Amino acid sequence: SQQGEEDPQALSIQEGENATMNCSYKTSINNLQWYRQNSGRGLVHLILIRSNEREKHSGRLRVTLDTSKKSSSLLITASRAADTASYFCATDAKSSGDKLTFGTGTRLAVRP
Amino acid sequence: DAGVIQSPRHEVTEMGQEVTLRCKPISGHDYLFWYRQTMMRGLELLIYFNNNVPIDDSGMPEDRFSAKMPNASFSTLKIQPSEPRDSAVYFCASSGTSRETQYFGPGTRLLVL
């Protein structure tokens, strides 16, 4: 089964609104990363949060991590049409050696 | 920096043919990963290398798949013989250390007829 599973699977919002995506995972992690994938493109790294961090910001992105609940959330504030993409969380689990395990992704559509 | 380079970008072939996908990682990166992405199964790790040595190939679906990394700047993923169920987008990614950012190539979209 997937180490990381995103919720919701799809999200449609109006430009200017905030978008929140959640990721749940099963085992202890070293870090958790979020990636974006535009249609027909490769994944692009957005942000990494380590297991001893609770919150991290990067521009309009805010990531939180709750290791007690084994969950993370990605907040995109003041969304733009260009934010339309799929967003994936990826976990570096302590039991998985060098591998990242990617979740199923959230498809975000931002309407102009 | 040119980023991770993959070729070809698109490949259409007939069942039974051999397919070779190519990847040039970012210079100086020690890790190289091959992934496959489909609608049904999402993004799956097939194999990864560290310093040109295959470390974990447990994701390779079957013996028809093989991967090599003859030097630090080149890797291939080969499917022989190809089957329609191999149709997917294949990504190569590289990283400086295994637990940090992975840089993905643009992918090879494979269609096996």
CSV table of C-alpha atoms in Angstrom, one decimal:
chain,number,residue,atom,x,y,z
A,1,SER,CA,0.0,0.0,0.0
A,2,GLN,CA,1.1,3.6,-0.5
A,3,GLN,CA,3.2,5.1,2.3
A,4,GLY,CA,1.7,8.5,1.5
A,5,GLU,CA,-1.9,9.1,0.5
A,6,GLU,CA,-3.2,12.5,-0.4
A,7,ASP,CA,-6.5,13.9,0.4
A,8,PRO,CA,-8.5,15.1,-1.5
A,9,GLN,CA,-7.9,13.3,-4.8
A,10,ALA,CA,-9.1,16.4,-6.7
A,11,LEU,CA,-9.7,20.0,-5.7
A,12,SER,CA,-11.1,22.9,-7.7
A,13,ILE,CA,-11.0,26.4,-6.4
A,14,GLN,CA,-11.2,30.0,-7.6
A,15,GLU,CA,-8.1,32.1,-8.3
A,16,GLY,CA,-7.2,34.0,-5.1
A,17,GLU,CA,-8.6,31.3,-2.7
A,18,ASN,CA,-6.4,29.1,-0.6
A,19,ALA,CA,-5.8,25.4,-1.4
A,20,THR,CA,-5.1,22.9,1.3
A,21,MET,CA,-4.0,19.3,0.6
A,22,ASN,CA,-3.3,16.6,3.2
A,23,CYS,CA,-1.0,13.7,3.2
A,24,SER,CA,-1.1,10.7,5.6
A,25,TYR,CA,1.6,8.1,6.0
A,26,LYS,CA,2.1,4.9,7.9
A,27,THR,CA,5.7,4.6,9.3
A,28,SER,CA,8.2,6.8,11.0
A,29,ILE,CA,10.0,9.2,8.7
A,30,ASN,CA,13.2,11.2,8.4
A,31,ASN,CA,11.6,13.8,6.2
A,32,LEU,CA,8.6,14.5,4.1
A,33,GLN,CA,8.7,16.3,0.7
A,34,TRP,CA,6.1,17.9,-1.5
A,35,TYR,CA,6.4,17.9,-5.3
A,36,ARG,CA,4.4,19.5,-8.1
A,37,GLN,CA,3.7,18.0,-11.5
A,38,ASN,CA,2.3,20.0,-14.3
A,39,SER,CA,0.5,18.1,-17.0
A,40,GLY,CA,3.0,16.2,-19.3
A,41,ARG,CA,6.0,17.2,-17.2
A,42,GLY,CA,8.3,15.8,-14.6
A,43,LEU,CA,7.9,16.3,-10.9
A,44,VAL,CA,9.4,19.5,-9.3
A,45,HIS,CA,10.5,19.7,-5.7
A,46,LEU,CA,8.6,22.3,-3.7
A,47,ILE,CA,9.6,21.9,-0.1
A,48,LEU,CA,11.1,19.5,2.4
A,49,ILE,CA,10.2,19.3,6.1
A,50,ARG,CA,12.2,17.2,8.5
A,51,SER,CA,10.7,15.0,11.2
A,52,ASN,CA,11.8,17.4,14.0
A,53,GLU,CA,10.1,20.4,12.3
A,54,ARG,CA,6.5,21.3,12.7
A,55,GLU,CA,6.0,24.0,10.1
A,56,LYS,CA,7.8,25.4,7.1
A,57,HIS,CA,7.2,28.3,4.7
A,58,SER,CA,8.4,29.0,1.2
A,59,GLY,CA,6.8,31.9,-0.6
A,60,ARG,CA,3.0,31.2,-0.8
A,61,LEU,CA,3.5,27.6,0.4
A,62,ARG,CA,3.1,26.5,4.0
A,63,VAL,CA,3.7,23.0,5.1
A,64,THR,CA,2.9,21.5,8.5
A,65,LEU,CA,3.9,18.1,9.9
A,66,ASP,CA,2.3,16.2,12.7
A,67,THR,CA,4.4,13.2,13.4
A,68,SER,CA,2.0,12.0,16.2
A,69,LYS,CA,-0.8,11.8,13.6
A,70,LYS,CA,1.5,10.8,10.8
A,71,SER,CA,0.1,13.5,8.6
A,72,SER,CA,1.2,16.6,6.7
A,73,SER,CA,-0.6,19.4,5.0
A,74,LEU,CA,0.3,21.7,2.1
A,75,LEU,CA,-1.3,25.1,2.0
A,76,ILE,CA,-1.1,27.3,-1.1
A,77,THR,CA,-2.2,30.8,-0.3
A,78,ALA,CA,-3.7,33.3,-2.8
A,79,SER,CA,-3.8,30.6,-5.6
A,80,ARG,CA,-3.2,31.5,-9.2
A,81,ALA,CA,-4.2,29.7,-12.4
A,82,ALA,CA,-0.5,28.7,-12.8
A,83,ASP,CA,-0.8,26.6,-9.6
A,84,THR,CA,-3.0,24.2,-11.5
A,85,ALA,CA,-1.1,20.9,-11.3
A,86,SER,CA,-0.9,17.6,-9.4
A,87,TYR,CA,0.7,17.7,-6.0
A,88,PHE,CA,2.5,14.7,-4.4
A,89,CYS,CA,3.9,14.1,-1.0
A,90,ALA,CA,6.9,11.9,-0.7
A,91,THR,CA,8.2,10.3,2.5
A,92,ASP,CA,11.7,9.2,3.4
A,93,ALA,CA,10.7,6.5,5.8
A,94,LYS,CA,13.3,5.2,8.3
A,95,SER,CA,12.5,1.7,7.2
A,96,SER,CA,12.9,2.3,3.5
A,97,GLY,CA,16.6,2.8,3.1
A,98,ASP,CA,17.4,5.4,0.5
A,99,LYS,CA,14.0,5.4,-1.2
A,100,LEU,CA,11.3,8.1,-1.4
A,101,THR,CA,7.8,6.7,-1.5
A,102,PHE,CA,5.3,8.9,-3.4
A,103,GLY,CA,1.7,9.3,-2.6
A,104,THR,CA,-1.2,9.1,-5.0
A,105,GLY,CA,-1.4,12.9,-5.5
A,106,THR,CA,-4.0,15.7,-5.4
A,107,ARG,CA,-5.1,17.2,-8.7
A,108,LEU,CA,-5.6,21.0,-8.1
A,109,ALA,CA,-7.5,23.1,-10.6
A,110,VAL,CA,-7.5,26.8,-10.1
A,111,ARG,CA,-10.2,28.6,-12.1
A,112,PRO,CA,-9.3,32.1,-13.4
B,1,ASP,CA,22.7,23.4,-15.4
B,2,ALA,CA,20.7,21.5,-18.0
B,3,GLY,CA,18.9,19.3,-15.4
B,4,VAL,CA,18.2,15.7,-15.9
B,5,ILE,CA,18.0,14.8,-19.6
B,6,GLN,CA,15.9,11.9,-20.9
B,7,SER,CA,15.6,10.5,-24.4
B,8,PRO,CA,13.5,9.8,-26.3
B,9,ARG,CA,10.6,12.0,-25.1
B,10,HIS,CA,8.1,9.8,-26.9
B,11,GLU,CA,8.3,6.2,-28.1
B,12,VAL,CA,5.8,4.2,-29.9
B,13,THR,CA,6.6,0.6,-30.6
B,14,GLU,CA,5.0,-2.7,-31.3
B,15,MET,CA,4.6,-5.5,-28.9
B,16,GLY,CA,7.7,-7.7,-28.8
B,17,GLN,CA,10.1,-5.0,-29.7
B,18,GLU,CA,13.0,-3.9,-27.6
B,19,VAL,CA,12.8,-0.5,-26.0
B,20,THR,CA,15.7,1.5,-24.6
B,21,LEU,CA,15.2,4.6,-22.5
B,22,ARG,CA,18.1,6.8,-21.7
B,23,CYS,CA,19.0,9.2,-18.9
B,24,LYS,CA,21.7,11.7,-18.2
B,25,PRO,CA,21.7,12.8,-14.5
B,26,ILE,CA,22.8,16.1,-13.1
B,27,SER,CA,26.5,16.3,-12.9
B,28,GLY,CA,27.8,15.5,-9.5
B,29,HIS,CA,24.8,13.7,-8.3
B,30,ASP,CA,25.4,10.3,-6.7
B,31,TYR,CA,22.0,8.8,-6.9
B,32,LEU,CA,19.9,7.9,-9.9
B,33,PHE,CA,16.3,6.7,-9.8
B,34,TRP,CA,14.0,5.2,-12.4
B,35,TYR,CA,10.3,5.6,-11.9
B,36,ARG,CA,7.2,4.5,-13.9
B,37,GLN,CA,3.9,6.5,-13.7
B,38,THR,CA,0.5,5.2,-14.8
B,39,MET,CA,-3.0,6.3,-14.0
B,40,MET,CA,-3.8,3.0,-12.3
B,41,ARG,CA,-0.6,2.6,-10.2
B,42,GLY,CA,0.6,6.1,-9.7
B,43,LEU,CA,4.4,6.7,-9.5
B,44,GLU,CA,6.4,3.5,-8.8
B,45,LEU,CA,10.1,3.3,-8.1
B,46,LEU,CA,11.6,0.7,-10.4
B,47,ILE,CA,15.3,0.8,-9.5
B,48,TYR,CA,17.9,3.1,-8.1
B,49,PHE,CA,21.7,3.4,-8.3
B,50,ASN,CA,24.3,4.9,-5.9
B,51,ASN,CA,27.6,5.7,-7.4
B,52,ASN,CA,26.7,3.7,-10.5
B,53,VAL,CA,25.9,0.6,-8.5
B,54,PRO,CA,22.3,-0.8,-8.5
B,55,ILE,CA,21.1,-0.8,-4.9
B,56,ASP,CA,17.5,-1.8,-5.0
B,57,ASP,CA,15.7,-3.3,-8.0
B,58,SER,CA,12.8,-4.7,-6.1
B,59,GLY,CA,10.4,-2.5,-8.1
B,60,MET,CA,11.4,-3.9,-11.5
B,61,PRO,CA,8.3,-5.7,-12.6
B,62,GLU,CA,9.8,-8.7,-14.2
B,63,ASP,CA,12.9,-10.1,-16.1
B,64,ARG,CA,11.9,-8.2,-19.2
B,65,PHE,CA,13.1,-5.1,-17.5
B,66,SER,CA,16.8,-4.3,-17.0
B,67,ALA,CA,18.8,-1.2,-16.1
B,68,LYS,CA,22.4,-0.2,-16.3
B,69,MET,CA,24.6,2.7,-15.3
B,70,PRO,CA,28.0,2.2,-17.0
B,71,ASN,CA,29.2,5.6,-15.8
B,72,ALA,CA,28.2,8.5,-13.6
B,73,SER,CA,26.7,10.4,-16.5
B,74,PHE,CA,24.5,7.8,-18.2
B,75,SER,CA,21.9,5.2,-17.5
B,76,THR,CA,19.6,3.0,-19.6
B,77,LEU,CA,16.4,1.2,-18.9
B,78,LYS,CA,15.6,-1.6,-21.3
B,79,ILE,CA,12.4,-3.5,-21.9
B,80,GLN,CA,12.8,-6.7,-24.0
B,81,PRO,CA,10.3,-7.8,-25.2
B,82,SER,CA,7.9,-5.0,-24.7
B,83,GLU,CA,4.2,-5.5,-24.0
B,84,PRO,CA,1.2,-3.2,-24.1
B,85,ARG,CA,0.9,-3.1,-20.3
B,86,ASP,CA,4.4,-1.5,-20.3
B,87,SER,CA,2.8,1.7,-21.7
B,88,ALA,CA,3.5,4.4,-19.2
B,89,VAL,CA,5.6,7.5,-18.6
B,90,TYR,CA,9.1,6.6,-17.4
B,91,PHE,CA,10.9,9.2,-15.3
B,92,CYS,CA,14.6,9.4,-14.4
B,93,ALA,CA,15.5,11.4,-11.3
B,94,SER,CA,18.9,12.2,-9.7
B,95,SER,CA,19.9,13.5,-6.3
B,96,GLY,CA,23.0,14.5,-4.4
B,97,THR,CA,22.1,12.5,-1.4
B,98,SER,CA,19.3,9.9,-1.2
B,99,ARG,CA,17.2,11.7,1.3
B,100,GLU,CA,17.1,15.2,-0.1
B,101,THR,CA,15.6,16.7,-3.2
B,102,GLN,CA,15.2,14.6,-6.3
B,103,TYR,CA,15.4,16.3,-9.6
B,104,PHE,CA,13.2,14.7,-12.3
B,105,GLY,CA,13.7,14.6,-16.0
B,106,PRO,CA,10.8,15.4,-18.4
B,107,GLY,CA,10.0,11.7,-18.8
B,108,THR,CA,9.6,9.3,-21.7
B,109,ARG,CA,6.1,8.6,-22.8
B,110,LEU,CA,6.0,5.0,-24.0
B,111,LEU,CA,3.2,3.5,-26.0
B,112,VAL,CA,3.4,-0.2,-26.8
B,113,LEU,CA,0.9,-1.3,-29.4
